[in-house]
mmCIF file of C-alpha atoms and ligand atoms in Angstrom:
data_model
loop_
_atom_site.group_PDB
_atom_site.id
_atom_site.type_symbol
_atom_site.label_atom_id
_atom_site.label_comp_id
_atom_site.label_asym_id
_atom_site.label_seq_id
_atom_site.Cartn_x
_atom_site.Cartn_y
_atom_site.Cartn_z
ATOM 1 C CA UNK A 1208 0.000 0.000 0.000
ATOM 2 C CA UNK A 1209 1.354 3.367 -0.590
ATOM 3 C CA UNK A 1210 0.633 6.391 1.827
ATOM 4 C CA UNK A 1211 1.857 10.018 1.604
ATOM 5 C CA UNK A 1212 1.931 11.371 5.410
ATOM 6 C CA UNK A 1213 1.312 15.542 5.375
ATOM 7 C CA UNK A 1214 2.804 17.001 8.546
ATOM 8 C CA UNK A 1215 5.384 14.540 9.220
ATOM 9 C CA UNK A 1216 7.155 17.318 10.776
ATOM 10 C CA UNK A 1217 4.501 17.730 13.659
ATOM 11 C CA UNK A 1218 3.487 16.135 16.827
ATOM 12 C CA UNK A 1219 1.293 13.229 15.577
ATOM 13 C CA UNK A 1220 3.028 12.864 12.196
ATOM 14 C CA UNK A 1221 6.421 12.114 14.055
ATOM 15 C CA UNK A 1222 4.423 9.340 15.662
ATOM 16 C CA UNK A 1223 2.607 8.367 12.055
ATOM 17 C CA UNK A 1224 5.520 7.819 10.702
ATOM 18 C CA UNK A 1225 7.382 6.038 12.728
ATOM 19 C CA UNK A 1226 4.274 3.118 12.945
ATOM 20 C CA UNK A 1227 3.168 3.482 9.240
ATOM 21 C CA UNK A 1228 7.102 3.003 8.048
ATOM 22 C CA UNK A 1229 6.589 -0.792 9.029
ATOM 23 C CA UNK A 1230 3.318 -1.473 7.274
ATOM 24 C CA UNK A 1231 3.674 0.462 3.958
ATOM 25 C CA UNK A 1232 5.389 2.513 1.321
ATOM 26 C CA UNK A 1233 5.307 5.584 3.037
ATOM 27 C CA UNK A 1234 6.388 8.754 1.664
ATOM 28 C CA UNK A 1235 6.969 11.628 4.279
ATOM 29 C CA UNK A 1236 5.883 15.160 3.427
ATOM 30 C CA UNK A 1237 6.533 18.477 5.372
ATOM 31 C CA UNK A 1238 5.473 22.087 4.548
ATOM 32 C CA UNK A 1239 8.672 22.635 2.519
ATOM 33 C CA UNK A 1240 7.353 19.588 0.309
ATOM 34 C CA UNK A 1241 3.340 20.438 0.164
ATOM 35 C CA UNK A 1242 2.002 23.544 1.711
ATOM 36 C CA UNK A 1243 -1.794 22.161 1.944
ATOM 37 C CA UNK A 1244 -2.542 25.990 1.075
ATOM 38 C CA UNK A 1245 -1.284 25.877 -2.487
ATOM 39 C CA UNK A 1246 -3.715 24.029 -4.539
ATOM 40 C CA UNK A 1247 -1.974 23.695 -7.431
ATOM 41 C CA UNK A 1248 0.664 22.182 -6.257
ATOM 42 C CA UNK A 1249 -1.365 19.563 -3.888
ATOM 43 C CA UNK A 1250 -2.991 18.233 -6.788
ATOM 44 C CA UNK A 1251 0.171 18.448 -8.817
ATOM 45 C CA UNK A 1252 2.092 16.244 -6.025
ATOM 46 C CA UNK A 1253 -0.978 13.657 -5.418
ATOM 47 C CA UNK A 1254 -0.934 13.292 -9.155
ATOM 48 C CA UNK A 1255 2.723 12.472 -9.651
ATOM 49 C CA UNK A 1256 1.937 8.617 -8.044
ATOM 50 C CA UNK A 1257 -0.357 5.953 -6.807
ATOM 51 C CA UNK A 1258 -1.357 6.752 -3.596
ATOM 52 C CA UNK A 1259 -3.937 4.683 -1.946
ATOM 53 C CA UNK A 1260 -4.097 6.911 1.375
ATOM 54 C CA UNK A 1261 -3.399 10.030 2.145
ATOM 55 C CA UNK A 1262 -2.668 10.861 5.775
ATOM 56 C CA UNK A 1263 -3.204 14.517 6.777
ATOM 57 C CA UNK A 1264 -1.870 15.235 10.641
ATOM 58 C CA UNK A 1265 -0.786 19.016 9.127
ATOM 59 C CA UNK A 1266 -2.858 21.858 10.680
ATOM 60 C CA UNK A 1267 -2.453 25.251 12.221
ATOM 61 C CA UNK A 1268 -2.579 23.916 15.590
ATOM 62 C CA UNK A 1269 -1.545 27.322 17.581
ATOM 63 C CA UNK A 1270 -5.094 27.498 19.537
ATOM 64 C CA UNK A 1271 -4.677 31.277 21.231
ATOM 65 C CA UNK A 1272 -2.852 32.458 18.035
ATOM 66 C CA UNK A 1273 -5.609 31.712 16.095
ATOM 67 C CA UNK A 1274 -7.559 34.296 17.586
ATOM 68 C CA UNK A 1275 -5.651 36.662 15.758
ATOM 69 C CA UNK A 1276 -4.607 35.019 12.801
ATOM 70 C CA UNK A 1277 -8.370 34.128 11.668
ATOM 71 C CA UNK A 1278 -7.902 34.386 8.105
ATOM 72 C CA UNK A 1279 -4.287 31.667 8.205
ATOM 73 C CA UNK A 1280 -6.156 29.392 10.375
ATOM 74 C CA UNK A 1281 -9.208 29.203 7.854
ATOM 75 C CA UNK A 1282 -6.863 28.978 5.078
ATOM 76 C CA UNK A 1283 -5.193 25.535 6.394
ATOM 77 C CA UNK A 1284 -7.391 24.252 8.257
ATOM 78 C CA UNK A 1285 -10.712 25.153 6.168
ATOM 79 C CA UNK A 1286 -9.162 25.595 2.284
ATOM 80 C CA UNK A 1287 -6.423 23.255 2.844
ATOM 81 C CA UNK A 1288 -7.853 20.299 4.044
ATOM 82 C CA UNK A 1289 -10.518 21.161 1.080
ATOM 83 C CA UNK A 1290 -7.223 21.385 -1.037
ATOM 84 C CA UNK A 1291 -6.622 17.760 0.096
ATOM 85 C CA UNK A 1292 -9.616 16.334 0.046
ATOM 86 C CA UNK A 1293 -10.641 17.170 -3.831
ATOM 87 C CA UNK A 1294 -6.891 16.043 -5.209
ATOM 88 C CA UNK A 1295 -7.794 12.633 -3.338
ATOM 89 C CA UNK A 1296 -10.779 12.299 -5.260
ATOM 90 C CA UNK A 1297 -9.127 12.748 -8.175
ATOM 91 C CA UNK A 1298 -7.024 10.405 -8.102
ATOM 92 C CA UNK A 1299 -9.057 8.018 -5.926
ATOM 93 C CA UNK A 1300 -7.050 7.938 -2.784
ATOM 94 C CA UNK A 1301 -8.471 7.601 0.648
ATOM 95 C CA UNK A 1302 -8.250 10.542 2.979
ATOM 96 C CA UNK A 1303 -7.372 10.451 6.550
ATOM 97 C CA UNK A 1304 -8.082 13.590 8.326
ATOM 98 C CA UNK A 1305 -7.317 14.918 11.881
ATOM 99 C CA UNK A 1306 -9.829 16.836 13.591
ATOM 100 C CA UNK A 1307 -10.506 18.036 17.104
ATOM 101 C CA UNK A 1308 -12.911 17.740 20.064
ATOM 102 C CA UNK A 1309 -12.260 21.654 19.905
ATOM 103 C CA UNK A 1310 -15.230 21.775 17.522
ATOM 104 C CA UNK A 1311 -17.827 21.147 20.552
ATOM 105 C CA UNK A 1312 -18.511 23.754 22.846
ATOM 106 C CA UNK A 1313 -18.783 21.586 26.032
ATOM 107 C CA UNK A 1314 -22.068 22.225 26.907
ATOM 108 C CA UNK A 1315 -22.789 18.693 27.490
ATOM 109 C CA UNK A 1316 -22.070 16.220 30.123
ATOM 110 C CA UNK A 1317 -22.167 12.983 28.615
ATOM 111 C CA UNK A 1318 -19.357 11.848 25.915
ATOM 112 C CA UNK A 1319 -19.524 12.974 22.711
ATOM 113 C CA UNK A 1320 -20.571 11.086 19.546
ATOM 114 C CA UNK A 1321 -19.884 11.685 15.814
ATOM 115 C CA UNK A 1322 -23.432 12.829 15.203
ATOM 116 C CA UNK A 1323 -23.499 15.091 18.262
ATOM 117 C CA UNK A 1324 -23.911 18.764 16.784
ATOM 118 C CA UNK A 1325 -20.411 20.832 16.982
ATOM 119 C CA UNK A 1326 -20.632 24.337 18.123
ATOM 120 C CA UNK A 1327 -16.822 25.790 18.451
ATOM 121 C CA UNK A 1328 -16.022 28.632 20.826
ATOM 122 C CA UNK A 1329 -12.929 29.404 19.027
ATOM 123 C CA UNK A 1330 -11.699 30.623 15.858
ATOM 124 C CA UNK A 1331 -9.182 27.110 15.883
ATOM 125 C CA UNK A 1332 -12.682 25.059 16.985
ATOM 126 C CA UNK A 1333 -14.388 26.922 13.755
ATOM 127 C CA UNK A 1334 -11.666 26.300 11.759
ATOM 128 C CA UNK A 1335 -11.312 22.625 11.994
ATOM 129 C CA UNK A 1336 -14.968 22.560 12.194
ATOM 130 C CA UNK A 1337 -14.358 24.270 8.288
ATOM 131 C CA UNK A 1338 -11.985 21.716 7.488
ATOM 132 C CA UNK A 1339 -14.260 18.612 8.254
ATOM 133 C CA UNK A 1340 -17.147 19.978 6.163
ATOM 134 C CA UNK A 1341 -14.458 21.216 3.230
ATOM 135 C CA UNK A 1342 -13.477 17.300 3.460
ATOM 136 C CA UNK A 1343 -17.500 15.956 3.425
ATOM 137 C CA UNK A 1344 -18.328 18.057 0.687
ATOM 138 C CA UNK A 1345 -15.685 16.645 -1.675
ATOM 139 C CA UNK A 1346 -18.023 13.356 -1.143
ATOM 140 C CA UNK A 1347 -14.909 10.895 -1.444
ATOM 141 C CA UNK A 1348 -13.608 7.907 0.231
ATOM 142 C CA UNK A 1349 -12.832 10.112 3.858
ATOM 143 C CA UNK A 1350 -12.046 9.281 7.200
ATOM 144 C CA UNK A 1351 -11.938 12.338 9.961
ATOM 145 C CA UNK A 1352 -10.793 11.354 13.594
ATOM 146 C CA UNK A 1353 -11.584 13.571 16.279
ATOM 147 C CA UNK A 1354 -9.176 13.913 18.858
ATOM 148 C CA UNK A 1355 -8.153 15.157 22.270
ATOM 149 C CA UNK A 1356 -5.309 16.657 24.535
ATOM 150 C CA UNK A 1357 -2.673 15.099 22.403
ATOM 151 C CA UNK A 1358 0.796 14.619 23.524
ATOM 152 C CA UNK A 1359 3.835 12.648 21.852
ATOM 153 C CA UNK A 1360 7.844 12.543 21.704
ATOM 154 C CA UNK A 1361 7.475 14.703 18.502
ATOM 155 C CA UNK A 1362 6.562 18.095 19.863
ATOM 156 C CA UNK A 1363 6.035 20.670 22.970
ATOM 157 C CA UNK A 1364 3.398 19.045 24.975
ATOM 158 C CA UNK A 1365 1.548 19.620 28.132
ATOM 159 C CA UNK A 1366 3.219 16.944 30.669
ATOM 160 C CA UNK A 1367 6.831 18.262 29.446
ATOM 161 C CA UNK A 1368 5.856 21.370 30.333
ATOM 162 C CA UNK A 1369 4.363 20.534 33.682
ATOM 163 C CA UNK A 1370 7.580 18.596 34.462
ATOM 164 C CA UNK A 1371 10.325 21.296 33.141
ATOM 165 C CA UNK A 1372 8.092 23.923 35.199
ATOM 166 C CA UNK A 1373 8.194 21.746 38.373
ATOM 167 C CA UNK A 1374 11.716 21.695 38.483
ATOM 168 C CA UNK A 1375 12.305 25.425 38.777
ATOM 169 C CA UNK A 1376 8.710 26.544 40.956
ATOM 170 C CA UNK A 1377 7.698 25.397 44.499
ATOM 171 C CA UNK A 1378 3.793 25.813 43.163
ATOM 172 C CA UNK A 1379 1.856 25.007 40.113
ATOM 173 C CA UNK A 1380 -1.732 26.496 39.502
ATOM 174 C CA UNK A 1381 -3.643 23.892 36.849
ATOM 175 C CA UNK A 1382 -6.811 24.340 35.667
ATOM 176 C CA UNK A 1383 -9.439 21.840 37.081
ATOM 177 C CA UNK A 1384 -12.869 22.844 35.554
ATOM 178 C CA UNK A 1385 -12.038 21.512 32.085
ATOM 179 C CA UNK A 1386 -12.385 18.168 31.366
ATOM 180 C CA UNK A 1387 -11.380 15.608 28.624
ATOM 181 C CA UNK A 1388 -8.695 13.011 27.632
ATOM 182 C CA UNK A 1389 -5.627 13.167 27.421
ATOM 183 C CA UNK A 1390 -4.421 10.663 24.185
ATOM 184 C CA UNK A 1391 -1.032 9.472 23.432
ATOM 185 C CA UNK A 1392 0.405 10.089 19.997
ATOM 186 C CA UNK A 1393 1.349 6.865 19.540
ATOM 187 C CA UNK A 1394 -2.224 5.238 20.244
ATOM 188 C CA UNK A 1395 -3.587 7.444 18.042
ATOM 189 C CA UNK A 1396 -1.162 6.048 15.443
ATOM 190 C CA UNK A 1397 -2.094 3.618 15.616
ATOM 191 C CA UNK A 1398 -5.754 4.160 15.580
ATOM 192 C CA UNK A 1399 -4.592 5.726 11.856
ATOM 193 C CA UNK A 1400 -3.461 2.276 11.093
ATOM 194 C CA UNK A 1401 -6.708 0.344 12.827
ATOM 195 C CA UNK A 1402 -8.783 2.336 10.330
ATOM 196 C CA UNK A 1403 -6.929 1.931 7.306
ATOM 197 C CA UNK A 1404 -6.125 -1.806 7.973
ATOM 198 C CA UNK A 1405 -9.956 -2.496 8.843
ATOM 199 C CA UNK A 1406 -11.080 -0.555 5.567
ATOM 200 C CA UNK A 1407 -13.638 1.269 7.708
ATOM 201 C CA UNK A 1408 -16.461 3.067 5.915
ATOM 202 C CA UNK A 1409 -16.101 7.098 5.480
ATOM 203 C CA UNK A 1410 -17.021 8.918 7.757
ATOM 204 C CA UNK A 1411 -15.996 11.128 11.263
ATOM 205 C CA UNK A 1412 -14.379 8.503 13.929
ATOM 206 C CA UNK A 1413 -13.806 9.675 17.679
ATOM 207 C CA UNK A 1414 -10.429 8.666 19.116
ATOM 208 C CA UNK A 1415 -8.879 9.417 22.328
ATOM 209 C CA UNK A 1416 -7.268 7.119 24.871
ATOM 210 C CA UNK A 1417 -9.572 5.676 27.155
ATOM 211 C CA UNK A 1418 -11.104 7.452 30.639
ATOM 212 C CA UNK A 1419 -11.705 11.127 31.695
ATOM 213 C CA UNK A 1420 -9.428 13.577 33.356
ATOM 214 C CA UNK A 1421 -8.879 17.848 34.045
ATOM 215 C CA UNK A 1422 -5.606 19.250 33.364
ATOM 216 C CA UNK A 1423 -4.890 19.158 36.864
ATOM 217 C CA UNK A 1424 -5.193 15.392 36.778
ATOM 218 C CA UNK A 1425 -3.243 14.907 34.098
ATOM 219 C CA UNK A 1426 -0.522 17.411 35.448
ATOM 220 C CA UNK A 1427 -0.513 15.637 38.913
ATOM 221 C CA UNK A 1428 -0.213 12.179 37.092
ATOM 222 C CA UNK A 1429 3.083 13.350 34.912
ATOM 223 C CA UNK A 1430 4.337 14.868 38.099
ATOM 224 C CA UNK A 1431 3.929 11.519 39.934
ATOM 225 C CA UNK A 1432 5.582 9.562 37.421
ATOM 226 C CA UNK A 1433 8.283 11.839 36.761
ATOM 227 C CA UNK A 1434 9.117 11.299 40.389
ATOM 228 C CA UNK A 1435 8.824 7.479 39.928
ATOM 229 C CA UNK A 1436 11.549 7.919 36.754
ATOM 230 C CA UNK A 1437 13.564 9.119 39.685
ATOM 231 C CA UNK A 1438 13.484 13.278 38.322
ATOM 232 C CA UNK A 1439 14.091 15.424 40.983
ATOM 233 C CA UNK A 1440 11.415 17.923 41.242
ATOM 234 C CA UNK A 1441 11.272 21.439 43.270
ATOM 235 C CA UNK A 1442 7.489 21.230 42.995
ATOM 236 C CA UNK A 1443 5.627 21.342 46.564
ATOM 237 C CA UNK A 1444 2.001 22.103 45.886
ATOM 238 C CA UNK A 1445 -0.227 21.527 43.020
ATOM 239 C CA UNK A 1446 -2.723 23.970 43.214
ATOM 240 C CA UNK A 1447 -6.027 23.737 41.390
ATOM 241 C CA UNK A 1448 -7.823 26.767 39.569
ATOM 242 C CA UNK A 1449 -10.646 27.570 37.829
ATOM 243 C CA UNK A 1450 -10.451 28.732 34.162
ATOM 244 C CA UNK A 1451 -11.268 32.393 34.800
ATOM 245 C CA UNK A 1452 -8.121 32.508 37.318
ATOM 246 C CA UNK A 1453 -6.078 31.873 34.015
ATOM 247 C CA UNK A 1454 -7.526 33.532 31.185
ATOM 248 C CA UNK A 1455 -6.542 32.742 27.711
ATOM 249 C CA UNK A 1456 -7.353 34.514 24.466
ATOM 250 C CA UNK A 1457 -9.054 31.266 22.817
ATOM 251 C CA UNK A 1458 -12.112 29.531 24.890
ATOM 252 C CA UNK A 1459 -12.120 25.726 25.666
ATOM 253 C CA UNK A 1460 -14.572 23.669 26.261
ATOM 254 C CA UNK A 1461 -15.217 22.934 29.353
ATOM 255 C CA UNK A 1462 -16.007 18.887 29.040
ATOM 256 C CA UNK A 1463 -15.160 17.176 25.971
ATOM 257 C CA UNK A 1464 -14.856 13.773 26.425
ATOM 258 C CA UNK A 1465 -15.801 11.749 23.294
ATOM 259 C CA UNK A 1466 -17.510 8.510 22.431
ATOM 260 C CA UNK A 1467 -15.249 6.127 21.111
ATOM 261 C CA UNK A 1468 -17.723 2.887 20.354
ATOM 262 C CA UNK A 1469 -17.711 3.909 16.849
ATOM 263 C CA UNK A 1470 -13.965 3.361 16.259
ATOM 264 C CA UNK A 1471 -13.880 0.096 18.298
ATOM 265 C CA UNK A 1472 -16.785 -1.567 16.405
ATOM 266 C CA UNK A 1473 -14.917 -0.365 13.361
ATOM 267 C CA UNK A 1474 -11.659 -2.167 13.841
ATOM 268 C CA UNK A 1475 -12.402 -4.442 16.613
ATOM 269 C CA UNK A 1476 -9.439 -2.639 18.280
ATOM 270 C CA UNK A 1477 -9.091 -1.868 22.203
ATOM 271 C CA UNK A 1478 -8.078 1.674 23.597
ATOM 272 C CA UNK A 1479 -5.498 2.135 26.206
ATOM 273 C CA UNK A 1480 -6.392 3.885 29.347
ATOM 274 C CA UNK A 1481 -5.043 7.465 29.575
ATOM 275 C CA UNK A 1482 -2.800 6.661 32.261
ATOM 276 C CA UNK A 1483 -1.434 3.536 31.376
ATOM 277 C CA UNK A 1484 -0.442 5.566 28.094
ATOM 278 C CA UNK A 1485 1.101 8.620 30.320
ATOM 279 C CA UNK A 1486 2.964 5.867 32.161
ATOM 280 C CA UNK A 1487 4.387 4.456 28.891
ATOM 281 C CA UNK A 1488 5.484 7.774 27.359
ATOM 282 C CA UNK A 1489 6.823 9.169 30.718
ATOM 283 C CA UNK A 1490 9.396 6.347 30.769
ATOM 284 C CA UNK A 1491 10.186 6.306 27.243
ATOM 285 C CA UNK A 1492 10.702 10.503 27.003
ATOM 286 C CA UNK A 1493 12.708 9.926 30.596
ATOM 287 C CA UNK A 1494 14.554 6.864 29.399
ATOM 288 C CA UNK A 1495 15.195 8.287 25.230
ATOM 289 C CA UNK A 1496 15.430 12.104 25.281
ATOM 290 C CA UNK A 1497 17.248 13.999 26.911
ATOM 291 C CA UNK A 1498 15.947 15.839 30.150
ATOM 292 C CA UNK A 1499 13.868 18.765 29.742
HETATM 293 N N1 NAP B 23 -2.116 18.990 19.774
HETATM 294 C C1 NAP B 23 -3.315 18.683 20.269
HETATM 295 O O1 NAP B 23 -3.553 18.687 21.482
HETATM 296 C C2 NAP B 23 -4.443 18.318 19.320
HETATM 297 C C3 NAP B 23 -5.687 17.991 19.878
HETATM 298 C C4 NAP B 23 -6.727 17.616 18.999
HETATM 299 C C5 NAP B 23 -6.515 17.578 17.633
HETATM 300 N N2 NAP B 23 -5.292 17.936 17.127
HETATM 301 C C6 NAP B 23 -5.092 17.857 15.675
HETATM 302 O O2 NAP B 23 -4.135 16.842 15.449
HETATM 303 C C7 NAP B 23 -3.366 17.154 14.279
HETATM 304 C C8 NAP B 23 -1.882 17.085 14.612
HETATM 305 O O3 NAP B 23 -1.602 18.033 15.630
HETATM 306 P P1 NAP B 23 -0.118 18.244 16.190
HETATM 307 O O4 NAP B 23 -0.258 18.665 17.599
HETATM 308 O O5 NAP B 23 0.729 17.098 15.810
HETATM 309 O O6 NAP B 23 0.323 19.524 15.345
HETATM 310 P P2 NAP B 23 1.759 20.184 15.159
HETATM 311 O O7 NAP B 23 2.777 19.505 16.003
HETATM 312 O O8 NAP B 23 1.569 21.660 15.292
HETATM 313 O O9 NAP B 23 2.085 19.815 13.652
HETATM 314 C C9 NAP B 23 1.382 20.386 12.602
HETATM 315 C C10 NAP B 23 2.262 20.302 11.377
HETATM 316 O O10 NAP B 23 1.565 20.909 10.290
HETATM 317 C C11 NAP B 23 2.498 21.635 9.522
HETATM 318 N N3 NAP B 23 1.832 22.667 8.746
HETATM 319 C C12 NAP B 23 1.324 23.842 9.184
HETATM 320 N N4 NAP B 23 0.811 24.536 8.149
HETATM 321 C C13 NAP B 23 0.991 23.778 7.039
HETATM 322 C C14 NAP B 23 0.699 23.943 5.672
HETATM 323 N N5 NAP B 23 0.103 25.059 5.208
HETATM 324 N N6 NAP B 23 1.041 22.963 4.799
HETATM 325 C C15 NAP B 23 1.660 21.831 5.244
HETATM 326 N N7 NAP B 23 1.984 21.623 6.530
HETATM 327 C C16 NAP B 23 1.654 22.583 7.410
HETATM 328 C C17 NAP B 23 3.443 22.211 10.547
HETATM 329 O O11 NAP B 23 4.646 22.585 9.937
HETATM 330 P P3 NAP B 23 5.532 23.786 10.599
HETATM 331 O O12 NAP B 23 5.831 23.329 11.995
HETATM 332 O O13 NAP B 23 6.713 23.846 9.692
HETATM 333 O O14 NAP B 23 4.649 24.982 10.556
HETATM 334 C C18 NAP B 23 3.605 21.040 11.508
HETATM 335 O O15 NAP B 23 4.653 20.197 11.105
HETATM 336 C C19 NAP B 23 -3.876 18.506 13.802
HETATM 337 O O16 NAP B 23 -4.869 18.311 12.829
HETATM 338 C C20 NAP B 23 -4.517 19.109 15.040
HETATM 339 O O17 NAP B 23 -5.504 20.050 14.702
HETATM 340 C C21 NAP B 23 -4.255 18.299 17.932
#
């Protein structure tokens, strides 16, 4: 099977790679290769071989930023996931998207399916939300997985940052009233794979690791198992806040836990528990890279 991988320079596509490099021909592109903006030259690149899939995990992912740079976020994550989606079709490739739970507004209190009604809060959650519906309307062979709170060896992520800030401060404030899961980068590799490999139907997927958790969980947990990789920490007291004692210039949901039944009755495939998956990276990044 052949796959091109956008974004292999982010996050998730560090991840993508590394597990699709087994199981395929993979051909890795970064922004220097595609930019997803410039039509021309997406359909000019998708046309030059076979591809059976096409992976996208390349996005303006700067959440805050995006409040001020409306018109860039639209234009990759609206227009170029459009871009993407219409060179697939024509030359009959499947598309694999990457979406977010960003495109609820958290109102609700129960997990979230693929058919419950998205209602961003920010420009980012409006722009993804733009990029999913640029991808439907293209009508082609799609699959869009939402996703949460992701974290992964290939990029700045949230428990780093926890841990590099607990070895300089006595305190930590973390936000407790927003709640979601946090999902390996890995596991959601391999929830790429699952869904190619299972030849699942188009359509939006949910994927997140398993069980529920507010950033101050999820910062106590890294902090716990930093301590357990033997880091020394200065870190005393883990203080929990509400979201208004830390404003930010983009709103987040407030709950946005999603539904993952879809997925597993897709690909028959179980979902790690988020802190199973926290333990596993925490001892690889402690064990691999150095220190931060
Ligand atoms: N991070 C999260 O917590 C999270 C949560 C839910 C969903 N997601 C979604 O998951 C996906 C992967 O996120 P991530 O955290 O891995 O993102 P990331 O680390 O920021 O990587 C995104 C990649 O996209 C590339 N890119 C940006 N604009 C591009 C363009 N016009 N053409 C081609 N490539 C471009 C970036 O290249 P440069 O670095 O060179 O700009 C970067 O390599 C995204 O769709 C994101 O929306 C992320």
């Amino acid at each position: 099977m052949k796959i091109l991988l956008i974004g292999a320079g982010g996050m998730l596509g560090h991840d993508v790679a590394a597990l699709l490099e087994s199981k395929c021909d993979l051909t890795l592109s970064s922004i220097d290769y595609i930019d997803i903006t410039d039509e021309a030259k997406v359909i000019e690149v998708l046309k030059r071989e076979e591809w059976d899939v096409v992976v996208n995990t390349a996005a303006y992912t700067n959440v805050d930023g995006a409040e001020t740079n409306e018109a860039m976020a639209f234009e990759v994550n609206g227009e170029g996931a459009g871009n993407l989606a219409r060179a697939c079709n024509a030359i009959g490739a499947k598309l694999i998207h990457i979406s977010t739970d960003f495109v609820f507004d958290g109102a609700s209190s129960i997990p979230y399916t693929e058919s419950s009604q998205p209602a961003p809060l920010s420009v980012y959650g409006g722009s993804k939300l733009a990029g999913e519906e640029a991808v439907m309307r293209e009508d082609g062979d799609y699959i869009i997985i939402r996703t949460s709170w992701l974290y992964g060896v290939g990029g700045d992520n949230f428990p780093d940052k926890i841990i590099s800030l607990a070895r300089d401060r006595n305190i930590l404030s973390i936000i407790f009233d927003q709640v979601g899961t946090p999902t390996h980068t890995l596991d959601l590799a391999e929830a790429v794979w699952n869904l190619i490999d299972s030849k699942a139907d188009s359509g939006i997927y949910n994927f997140s690791n398993e069980g529920v958790a507010s950033w101050y969980d999820f910062a106590y947990l890294a902090v716990e198992l930093a301590r357990k990789e033997g880091i020394v920490l200065k870190l005393d007291t883990l203080r929990p806040i509400r979201t208004e004692e830390y404003p930010t210039a983009a709103k987040r949901p407030a709950f946005s836990v999603l539904d993952k039944a879809k997925y597993k009755r897709a690909t028959g495939a179980a979902i790690a528990h988020w802190t199973k998956s926290l333990g596993a990276y925490m001892k690889e990044r402690w064990t691999t890279k150095e220190k931060p």
